[in-house]
Short mmCIF file of N, CA and C in Angstrom, two decimals:
data_model
loop_
_atom_site.label_atom_id
_atom_site.label_comp_id
_atom_site.label_asym_id
_atom_site.label_seq_id
_atom_site.Cartn_x
_atom_site.Cartn_y
_atom_site.Cartn_z
N MET A 99 -6.96 -21.15 -21.62
CA MET A 99 -6.44 -19.88 -22.08
C MET A 99 -7.46 -18.76 -21.86
N ASP A 100 -8.75 -19.10 -21.88
CA ASP A 100 -9.79 -18.09 -21.70
C ASP A 100 -9.67 -17.41 -20.34
N MET A 101 -9.32 -18.20 -19.28
CA MET A 101 -9.19 -17.63 -17.96
C MET A 101 -8.10 -16.58 -17.91
N LEU A 102 -7.03 -16.76 -18.68
CA LEU A 102 -5.91 -15.81 -18.65
C LEU A 102 -6.34 -14.41 -19.07
N ARG A 103 -7.36 -14.30 -19.90
CA ARG A 103 -7.84 -12.97 -20.30
C ARG A 103 -8.52 -12.25 -19.15
N HIS A 104 -8.83 -12.98 -18.09
CA HIS A 104 -9.51 -12.39 -16.94
C HIS A 104 -8.56 -12.07 -15.78
N LEU A 105 -7.28 -12.41 -15.96
CA LEU A 105 -6.28 -12.11 -14.93
C LEU A 105 -5.64 -10.75 -15.20
N ARG A 106 -5.36 -10.02 -14.15
CA ARG A 106 -4.70 -8.71 -14.26
C ARG A 106 -3.64 -8.60 -13.17
N ILE A 107 -2.50 -8.04 -13.53
CA ILE A 107 -1.42 -7.78 -12.58
C ILE A 107 -1.22 -6.28 -12.46
N GLY A 108 -1.03 -5.80 -11.24
CA GLY A 108 -0.74 -4.40 -11.01
C GLY A 108 0.44 -4.26 -10.07
N THR A 109 1.20 -3.19 -10.28
CA THR A 109 2.36 -2.90 -9.45
C THR A 109 2.18 -1.52 -8.83
N GLY A 110 2.52 -1.40 -7.57
CA GLY A 110 2.46 -0.11 -6.90
C GLY A 110 3.77 0.20 -6.22
N TYR A 111 4.08 1.49 -6.14
CA TYR A 111 5.31 1.96 -5.48
C TYR A 111 4.99 3.27 -4.80
N ASP A 112 5.50 3.44 -3.60
CA ASP A 112 5.34 4.72 -2.91
C ASP A 112 6.56 4.96 -2.05
N VAL A 113 6.83 6.23 -1.81
CA VAL A 113 7.95 6.63 -0.96
C VAL A 113 7.55 7.90 -0.22
N HIS A 114 7.94 7.96 1.05
CA HIS A 114 7.73 9.17 1.85
C HIS A 114 8.97 9.44 2.66
N ALA A 115 9.29 10.71 2.82
CA ALA A 115 10.42 11.13 3.65
C ALA A 115 10.01 11.11 5.12
N PHE A 116 11.00 10.92 5.99
CA PHE A 116 10.74 11.02 7.42
C PHE A 116 10.45 12.47 7.79
N ALA A 117 9.64 12.64 8.83
CA ALA A 117 9.29 13.97 9.34
C ALA A 117 9.20 13.90 10.85
N GLU A 118 9.62 14.96 11.49
CA GLU A 118 9.53 15.05 12.95
C GLU A 118 8.07 15.29 13.35
N GLY A 119 7.71 14.80 14.52
CA GLY A 119 6.41 15.11 15.10
C GLY A 119 5.23 14.37 14.51
N ARG A 120 5.49 13.32 13.76
CA ARG A 120 4.41 12.50 13.19
C ARG A 120 4.61 11.06 13.61
N PRO A 121 3.51 10.32 13.79
CA PRO A 121 3.66 8.89 14.09
C PRO A 121 4.07 8.13 12.82
N LEU A 122 4.79 7.04 12.98
CA LEU A 122 5.15 6.18 11.86
C LEU A 122 4.08 5.11 11.72
N ILE A 123 3.30 5.21 10.65
CA ILE A 123 2.20 4.28 10.40
C ILE A 123 2.52 3.47 9.16
N LEU A 124 2.54 2.15 9.32
CA LEU A 124 2.82 1.22 8.23
C LEU A 124 1.84 0.07 8.31
N GLY A 125 1.09 -0.15 7.25
CA GLY A 125 0.09 -1.22 7.28
C GLY A 125 -0.94 -1.02 8.36
N GLY A 126 -1.19 0.25 8.70
CA GLY A 126 -2.17 0.57 9.72
C GLY A 126 -1.67 0.43 11.14
N ILE A 127 -0.40 0.07 11.32
CA ILE A 127 0.20 -0.11 12.64
C ILE A 127 1.03 1.12 12.97
N THR A 128 0.91 1.61 14.19
CA THR A 128 1.81 2.67 14.64
C THR A 128 3.07 1.99 15.16
N VAL A 129 4.16 2.17 14.41
CA VAL A 129 5.44 1.54 14.72
C VAL A 129 6.26 2.51 15.57
N PRO A 130 6.75 2.08 16.72
CA PRO A 130 7.57 2.96 17.54
C PRO A 130 8.83 3.40 16.79
N HIS A 131 8.99 4.71 16.66
CA HIS A 131 10.17 5.28 16.00
C HIS A 131 10.24 6.76 16.34
N SER A 132 11.40 7.33 16.23
CA SER A 132 11.58 8.74 16.60
C SER A 132 10.92 9.70 15.60
N ARG A 133 10.65 9.21 14.38
CA ARG A 133 10.02 10.05 13.35
C ARG A 133 8.97 9.26 12.60
N GLY A 134 8.00 9.99 12.07
CA GLY A 134 7.01 9.39 11.20
C GLY A 134 7.31 9.78 9.76
N LEU A 135 6.34 9.59 8.88
CA LEU A 135 6.53 9.92 7.48
C LEU A 135 5.69 11.14 7.11
N ASP A 136 6.25 11.95 6.23
CA ASP A 136 5.59 13.18 5.78
C ASP A 136 4.63 12.85 4.65
N GLY A 137 3.43 13.41 4.71
CA GLY A 137 2.47 13.20 3.64
C GLY A 137 1.16 13.90 3.92
N HIS A 138 0.33 13.98 2.90
CA HIS A 138 -0.97 14.65 3.02
C HIS A 138 -1.91 13.83 3.91
N SER A 139 -1.88 12.50 3.73
CA SER A 139 -2.69 11.61 4.57
C SER A 139 -1.83 11.19 5.76
N ASP A 140 -2.05 9.99 6.29
CA ASP A 140 -1.20 9.50 7.37
C ASP A 140 0.15 8.98 6.85
N ALA A 141 0.36 9.04 5.53
CA ALA A 141 1.64 8.70 4.86
C ALA A 141 2.03 7.23 5.01
N ASP A 142 1.06 6.34 5.06
CA ASP A 142 1.31 4.90 5.17
C ASP A 142 1.75 4.39 3.79
N VAL A 143 3.07 4.34 3.57
CA VAL A 143 3.59 3.96 2.25
C VAL A 143 3.16 2.56 1.83
N LEU A 144 3.02 1.66 2.78
CA LEU A 144 2.61 0.29 2.46
C LEU A 144 1.19 0.27 1.91
N ALA A 145 0.28 0.92 2.59
CA ALA A 145 -1.11 0.99 2.11
C ALA A 145 -1.20 1.72 0.78
N HIS A 146 -0.38 2.76 0.59
CA HIS A 146 -0.40 3.51 -0.66
C HIS A 146 0.08 2.66 -1.83
N ALA A 147 1.18 1.93 -1.64
CA ALA A 147 1.69 1.07 -2.72
C ALA A 147 0.68 -0.01 -3.07
N LEU A 148 0.04 -0.59 -2.07
CA LEU A 148 -0.97 -1.62 -2.31
C LEU A 148 -2.19 -1.04 -3.02
N THR A 149 -2.59 0.16 -2.64
CA THR A 149 -3.71 0.84 -3.31
C THR A 149 -3.40 1.06 -4.78
N ASP A 150 -2.19 1.55 -5.09
CA ASP A 150 -1.81 1.77 -6.48
C ASP A 150 -1.73 0.47 -7.27
N ALA A 151 -1.27 -0.60 -6.64
CA ALA A 151 -1.21 -1.90 -7.33
C ALA A 151 -2.61 -2.38 -7.69
N LEU A 152 -3.55 -2.24 -6.76
CA LEU A 152 -4.94 -2.64 -7.03
C LEU A 152 -5.53 -1.83 -8.18
N LEU A 153 -5.38 -0.52 -8.10
CA LEU A 153 -5.95 0.35 -9.13
C LEU A 153 -5.26 0.14 -10.48
N GLY A 154 -3.96 -0.10 -10.45
CA GLY A 154 -3.23 -0.35 -11.69
C GLY A 154 -3.68 -1.64 -12.37
N ALA A 155 -3.94 -2.66 -11.58
CA ALA A 155 -4.39 -3.93 -12.15
C ALA A 155 -5.79 -3.82 -12.75
N ALA A 156 -6.66 -3.08 -12.08
CA ALA A 156 -8.05 -2.97 -12.55
C ALA A 156 -8.17 -2.04 -13.75
N ARG A 157 -7.26 -1.08 -13.86
CA ARG A 157 -7.26 -0.11 -14.98
C ARG A 157 -8.60 0.60 -15.14
N LEU A 158 -9.09 1.11 -14.04
CA LEU A 158 -10.37 1.82 -14.06
C LEU A 158 -10.18 3.21 -14.67
N GLU A 159 -11.12 3.62 -15.47
CA GLU A 159 -10.99 4.89 -16.18
C GLU A 159 -10.99 6.09 -15.23
N ASN A 160 -11.84 6.06 -14.22
CA ASN A 160 -11.96 7.21 -13.33
C ASN A 160 -11.14 7.07 -12.05
N ALA A 161 -10.35 6.02 -11.94
CA ALA A 161 -9.53 5.80 -10.75
C ALA A 161 -8.32 4.96 -11.12
N HIS A 162 -7.43 5.52 -11.94
CA HIS A 162 -6.30 4.71 -12.40
C HIS A 162 -5.14 4.67 -11.41
N ASP A 163 -5.10 5.61 -10.45
CA ASP A 163 -4.07 5.56 -9.41
C ASP A 163 -4.54 6.32 -8.18
N ILE A 164 -3.76 6.21 -7.12
CA ILE A 164 -4.14 6.80 -5.84
C ILE A 164 -4.27 8.33 -5.93
N GLY A 165 -3.42 8.95 -6.73
CA GLY A 165 -3.46 10.41 -6.87
C GLY A 165 -4.72 10.90 -7.56
N GLN A 166 -5.25 10.12 -8.49
CA GLN A 166 -6.50 10.52 -9.15
C GLN A 166 -7.69 10.30 -8.21
N LEU A 167 -7.69 9.20 -7.50
CA LEU A 167 -8.82 8.88 -6.63
C LEU A 167 -8.83 9.71 -5.35
N PHE A 168 -7.63 9.98 -4.81
CA PHE A 168 -7.51 10.73 -3.55
C PHE A 168 -6.46 11.83 -3.70
N PRO A 169 -6.73 12.88 -4.46
CA PRO A 169 -5.70 13.90 -4.72
C PRO A 169 -5.24 14.62 -3.46
N ASP A 170 -3.94 14.92 -3.42
CA ASP A 170 -3.41 15.61 -2.24
C ASP A 170 -3.77 17.09 -2.23
N THR A 171 -4.51 17.53 -3.21
CA THR A 171 -5.03 18.89 -3.24
C THR A 171 -6.42 18.97 -2.59
N ASP A 172 -6.96 17.81 -2.23
CA ASP A 172 -8.29 17.74 -1.63
C ASP A 172 -8.16 17.65 -0.12
N GLU A 173 -8.66 18.67 0.56
CA GLU A 173 -8.54 18.74 2.03
C GLU A 173 -9.28 17.61 2.73
N ARG A 174 -10.23 16.95 2.06
CA ARG A 174 -10.93 15.83 2.70
C ARG A 174 -9.97 14.70 3.06
N PHE A 175 -8.84 14.63 2.37
CA PHE A 175 -7.90 13.53 2.59
C PHE A 175 -6.72 13.92 3.47
N ARG A 176 -6.71 15.16 3.98
CA ARG A 176 -5.62 15.58 4.88
C ARG A 176 -5.70 14.74 6.16
N GLY A 177 -4.60 14.05 6.46
CA GLY A 177 -4.53 13.22 7.65
C GLY A 177 -5.35 11.94 7.57
N ALA A 178 -5.84 11.60 6.38
CA ALA A 178 -6.72 10.44 6.22
C ALA A 178 -6.03 9.14 6.61
N ASP A 179 -6.82 8.23 7.13
CA ASP A 179 -6.38 6.87 7.43
C ASP A 179 -6.22 6.13 6.10
N SER A 180 -5.01 5.75 5.78
CA SER A 180 -4.74 5.12 4.48
C SER A 180 -5.40 3.77 4.32
N LEU A 181 -5.73 3.09 5.42
CA LEU A 181 -6.48 1.84 5.28
C LEU A 181 -7.90 2.11 4.78
N LEU A 182 -8.47 3.24 5.16
CA LEU A 182 -9.79 3.61 4.62
C LEU A 182 -9.69 3.92 3.14
N LEU A 183 -8.61 4.57 2.73
CA LEU A 183 -8.39 4.84 1.31
C LEU A 183 -8.22 3.52 0.54
N LEU A 184 -7.47 2.60 1.12
CA LEU A 184 -7.28 1.27 0.51
C LEU A 184 -8.61 0.55 0.37
N ARG A 185 -9.43 0.59 1.42
CA ARG A 185 -10.74 -0.06 1.38
C ARG A 185 -11.62 0.55 0.29
N THR A 186 -11.58 1.86 0.15
CA THR A 186 -12.38 2.54 -0.88
C THR A 186 -11.91 2.13 -2.27
N ALA A 187 -10.59 2.11 -2.48
CA ALA A 187 -10.05 1.69 -3.77
C ALA A 187 -10.46 0.24 -4.08
N ALA A 188 -10.37 -0.62 -3.06
CA ALA A 188 -10.74 -2.03 -3.25
C ALA A 188 -12.21 -2.16 -3.62
N SER A 189 -13.07 -1.33 -3.07
CA SER A 189 -14.49 -1.42 -3.42
C SER A 189 -14.72 -0.96 -4.87
N HIS A 190 -13.96 0.01 -5.36
CA HIS A 190 -14.04 0.39 -6.78
C HIS A 190 -13.64 -0.80 -7.66
N VAL A 191 -12.57 -1.47 -7.27
CA VAL A 191 -12.06 -2.63 -8.02
C VAL A 191 -13.09 -3.77 -8.00
N GLN A 192 -13.69 -4.02 -6.85
CA GLN A 192 -14.69 -5.08 -6.74
C GLN A 192 -15.95 -4.76 -7.55
N ARG A 193 -16.36 -3.49 -7.54
CA ARG A 193 -17.54 -3.10 -8.33
C ARG A 193 -17.30 -3.27 -9.82
N ALA A 194 -16.03 -3.22 -10.23
CA ALA A 194 -15.69 -3.45 -11.64
C ALA A 194 -15.62 -4.94 -11.97
N GLY A 195 -15.91 -5.78 -10.97
CA GLY A 195 -15.99 -7.22 -11.22
C GLY A 195 -14.73 -8.01 -10.90
N PHE A 196 -13.77 -7.39 -10.22
CA PHE A 196 -12.51 -8.08 -9.92
C PHE A 196 -12.47 -8.56 -8.48
N SER A 197 -11.75 -9.66 -8.29
CA SER A 197 -11.45 -10.18 -6.95
C SER A 197 -9.94 -10.30 -6.82
N ILE A 198 -9.46 -10.12 -5.61
CA ILE A 198 -8.03 -10.25 -5.35
C ILE A 198 -7.67 -11.71 -5.25
N VAL A 199 -6.67 -12.12 -6.03
CA VAL A 199 -6.14 -13.47 -5.96
C VAL A 199 -4.97 -13.51 -4.99
N ASP A 200 -4.09 -12.49 -5.07
CA ASP A 200 -2.91 -12.47 -4.24
C ASP A 200 -2.29 -11.08 -4.25
N ALA A 201 -1.58 -10.74 -3.19
CA ALA A 201 -0.84 -9.48 -3.10
C ALA A 201 0.50 -9.76 -2.42
N ASP A 202 1.55 -9.16 -2.93
CA ASP A 202 2.87 -9.31 -2.34
C ASP A 202 3.49 -7.93 -2.19
N CYS A 203 4.03 -7.65 -1.02
CA CYS A 203 4.53 -6.31 -0.72
C CYS A 203 5.93 -6.37 -0.11
N ILE A 204 6.67 -5.28 -0.33
CA ILE A 204 8.01 -5.13 0.25
C ILE A 204 8.11 -3.73 0.85
N LEU A 205 8.56 -3.65 2.09
CA LEU A 205 8.90 -2.39 2.72
C LEU A 205 10.42 -2.24 2.68
N VAL A 206 10.89 -1.05 2.30
CA VAL A 206 12.33 -0.78 2.20
C VAL A 206 12.67 0.30 3.22
N ALA A 207 13.39 -0.10 4.27
CA ALA A 207 13.75 0.84 5.34
C ALA A 207 15.01 0.35 6.04
N GLN A 208 15.92 1.26 6.30
CA GLN A 208 17.10 0.91 7.08
C GLN A 208 16.72 0.78 8.56
N ALA A 209 15.84 1.66 8.98
CA ALA A 209 15.35 1.66 10.37
C ALA A 209 13.97 2.27 10.37
N PRO A 210 13.12 1.85 11.26
CA PRO A 210 13.31 0.87 12.33
C PRO A 210 13.20 -0.56 11.79
N LYS A 211 13.51 -1.51 12.65
CA LYS A 211 13.34 -2.92 12.30
C LYS A 211 11.84 -3.20 12.24
N LEU A 212 11.38 -3.73 11.11
CA LEU A 212 9.94 -3.88 10.88
C LEU A 212 9.41 -5.31 11.04
N SER A 213 10.29 -6.30 11.05
CA SER A 213 9.82 -7.69 11.11
C SER A 213 8.94 -7.99 12.33
N PRO A 214 9.12 -7.35 13.49
CA PRO A 214 8.22 -7.66 14.62
C PRO A 214 6.76 -7.25 14.35
N TYR A 215 6.53 -6.41 13.36
CA TYR A 215 5.18 -5.90 13.09
C TYR A 215 4.55 -6.53 11.84
N ARG A 216 5.30 -7.41 11.21
CA ARG A 216 4.87 -8.01 9.94
C ARG A 216 3.50 -8.68 10.02
N ASP A 217 3.31 -9.57 10.98
CA ASP A 217 2.06 -10.31 11.06
C ASP A 217 0.86 -9.40 11.32
N GLU A 218 1.06 -8.40 12.17
CA GLU A 218 -0.04 -7.47 12.45
C GLU A 218 -0.38 -6.62 11.23
N MET A 219 0.65 -6.21 10.48
CA MET A 219 0.41 -5.46 9.24
C MET A 219 -0.35 -6.32 8.23
N ARG A 220 0.07 -7.55 8.06
CA ARG A 220 -0.61 -8.46 7.13
C ARG A 220 -2.07 -8.63 7.53
N SER A 221 -2.32 -8.83 8.81
CA SER A 221 -3.69 -8.99 9.29
C SER A 221 -4.53 -7.75 9.01
N ASN A 222 -3.96 -6.58 9.26
CA ASN A 222 -4.68 -5.33 8.99
C ASN A 222 -5.04 -5.19 7.52
N LEU A 223 -4.06 -5.45 6.65
CA LEU A 223 -4.30 -5.32 5.22
C LEU A 223 -5.35 -6.33 4.75
N ALA A 224 -5.25 -7.57 5.21
CA ALA A 224 -6.22 -8.60 4.82
C ALA A 224 -7.62 -8.23 5.29
N ARG A 225 -7.72 -7.78 6.53
CA ARG A 225 -9.03 -7.39 7.08
C ARG A 225 -9.60 -6.20 6.27
N THR A 226 -8.77 -5.26 5.93
CA THR A 226 -9.20 -4.09 5.16
C THR A 226 -9.72 -4.50 3.79
N LEU A 227 -9.08 -5.49 3.19
CA LEU A 227 -9.45 -5.95 1.84
C LEU A 227 -10.48 -7.09 1.87
N SER A 228 -10.87 -7.53 3.05
CA SER A 228 -11.81 -8.66 3.21
C SER A 228 -11.32 -9.91 2.50
N ILE A 229 -10.03 -10.22 2.69
CA ILE A 229 -9.44 -11.43 2.13
C ILE A 229 -8.71 -12.17 3.24
N ASP A 230 -8.36 -13.42 2.98
CA ASP A 230 -7.62 -14.21 3.95
C ASP A 230 -6.19 -13.70 4.05
N VAL A 231 -5.64 -13.72 5.25
CA VAL A 231 -4.29 -13.22 5.48
C VAL A 231 -3.25 -13.98 4.66
N SER A 232 -3.55 -15.22 4.29
CA SER A 232 -2.61 -16.00 3.46
C SER A 232 -2.44 -15.40 2.07
N MET A 233 -3.32 -14.50 1.69
CA MET A 233 -3.27 -13.87 0.36
C MET A 233 -2.44 -12.59 0.36
N ILE A 234 -1.83 -12.25 1.50
CA ILE A 234 -0.99 -11.06 1.62
C ILE A 234 0.42 -11.48 2.00
N GLY A 235 1.36 -11.24 1.09
CA GLY A 235 2.77 -11.45 1.40
C GLY A 235 3.38 -10.12 1.81
N LEU A 236 4.29 -10.14 2.77
CA LEU A 236 4.95 -8.92 3.21
C LEU A 236 6.36 -9.24 3.67
N LYS A 237 7.29 -8.50 3.09
CA LYS A 237 8.69 -8.62 3.47
C LYS A 237 9.22 -7.22 3.78
N ALA A 238 10.26 -7.17 4.60
CA ALA A 238 10.95 -5.90 4.88
C ALA A 238 12.42 -6.12 4.58
N THR A 239 13.05 -5.10 4.00
CA THR A 239 14.46 -5.19 3.67
C THR A 239 15.13 -3.85 3.90
N THR A 240 16.43 -3.88 4.00
CA THR A 240 17.22 -2.65 4.05
C THR A 240 17.86 -2.46 2.69
N THR A 241 18.59 -1.39 2.55
CA THR A 241 19.36 -1.18 1.31
C THR A 241 20.85 -1.18 1.60
N GLU A 242 21.23 -1.84 2.71
CA GLU A 242 22.64 -1.92 3.10
C GLU A 242 23.26 -0.53 3.18
N ARG A 243 22.47 0.41 3.70
CA ARG A 243 22.87 1.80 3.92
C ARG A 243 23.08 2.60 2.63
N LEU A 244 22.57 2.11 1.51
CA LEU A 244 22.67 2.82 0.23
C LEU A 244 21.39 3.59 -0.04
N GLY A 245 21.48 4.72 -0.73
CA GLY A 245 20.32 5.49 -1.15
C GLY A 245 19.60 6.17 -0.01
N PHE A 246 18.45 6.79 -0.33
CA PHE A 246 17.70 7.56 0.67
C PHE A 246 17.24 6.69 1.84
N ALA A 247 16.80 5.46 1.55
CA ALA A 247 16.36 4.58 2.64
C ALA A 247 17.55 4.19 3.51
N GLY A 248 18.68 3.91 2.89
CA GLY A 248 19.88 3.55 3.63
C GLY A 248 20.41 4.68 4.50
N ARG A 249 20.21 5.90 4.05
CA ARG A 249 20.61 7.07 4.84
C ARG A 249 19.55 7.44 5.88
N GLU A 250 18.51 6.63 5.98
CA GLU A 250 17.39 6.84 6.91
C GLU A 250 16.69 8.17 6.68
N GLU A 251 16.49 8.50 5.40
CA GLU A 251 15.76 9.72 5.02
C GLU A 251 14.28 9.44 4.81
N GLY A 252 13.91 8.17 4.64
CA GLY A 252 12.52 7.82 4.41
C GLY A 252 12.34 6.33 4.22
N ILE A 253 11.14 5.96 3.82
CA ILE A 253 10.77 4.55 3.62
C ILE A 253 10.06 4.43 2.27
N ALA A 254 10.31 3.33 1.58
CA ALA A 254 9.63 3.03 0.32
C ALA A 254 8.87 1.71 0.46
N ALA A 255 7.89 1.53 -0.41
CA ALA A 255 7.14 0.27 -0.44
C ALA A 255 6.84 -0.09 -1.89
N HIS A 256 6.91 -1.37 -2.17
CA HIS A 256 6.54 -1.94 -3.48
C HIS A 256 5.42 -2.93 -3.23
N SER A 257 4.53 -3.05 -4.20
CA SER A 257 3.45 -4.02 -4.09
C SER A 257 3.07 -4.55 -5.47
N THR A 258 2.76 -5.82 -5.51
CA THR A 258 2.26 -6.46 -6.73
C THR A 258 0.97 -7.18 -6.37
N VAL A 259 -0.04 -7.01 -7.23
CA VAL A 259 -1.36 -7.60 -6.98
C VAL A 259 -1.79 -8.39 -8.21
N LEU A 260 -2.40 -9.54 -7.96
CA LEU A 260 -3.03 -10.33 -9.03
C LEU A 260 -4.53 -10.31 -8.78
N LEU A 261 -5.26 -9.87 -9.81
CA LEU A 261 -6.73 -9.84 -9.76
C LEU A 261 -7.28 -10.82 -10.78
N ILE A 262 -8.51 -11.26 -10.54
CA ILE A 262 -9.24 -12.04 -11.52
C ILE A 262 -10.62 -11.41 -11.68
N ARG A 263 -11.06 -11.32 -12.93
CA ARG A 263 -12.42 -10.82 -13.18
C ARG A 263 -13.35 -12.02 -13.13
N GLU A 264 -14.30 -11.96 -12.22
CA GLU A 264 -15.23 -13.09 -12.02
C GLU A 264 -16.27 -13.11 -13.12
#
């Protein structure tokens, strides 16, 4: 039972609308598509959801979510590579004494088809977090044409992370 006091679960969610003239970046991969996602950084919803899940699980006082750690009012983060933001958040979590046990993610998009990029995204995320790729789950789903994702207005991502304090 003592070990259970050292386990933490965090959940992350992010959504971005499609925008013309931007590349579509998911999990650090540029996915071929007619539109990218709108955002202050590179708008990688997958990396953002995973970043929030990590920070939520660690419950750090000075970095409780992605918006506090990397505010969109700060020009330093305009166009930022979201994998670098994820790596920075992970180092805050590690300095607080936590290690990643597992992460599971879902991308929600009607289009484009994302399954061909799944393994490369998983590898990128694992490499960014310095963990084995087996510790990153990733699924993609549609909404059967319902809601903003179904109308192809944008993409959402969900992530759940399990941490352990060493």
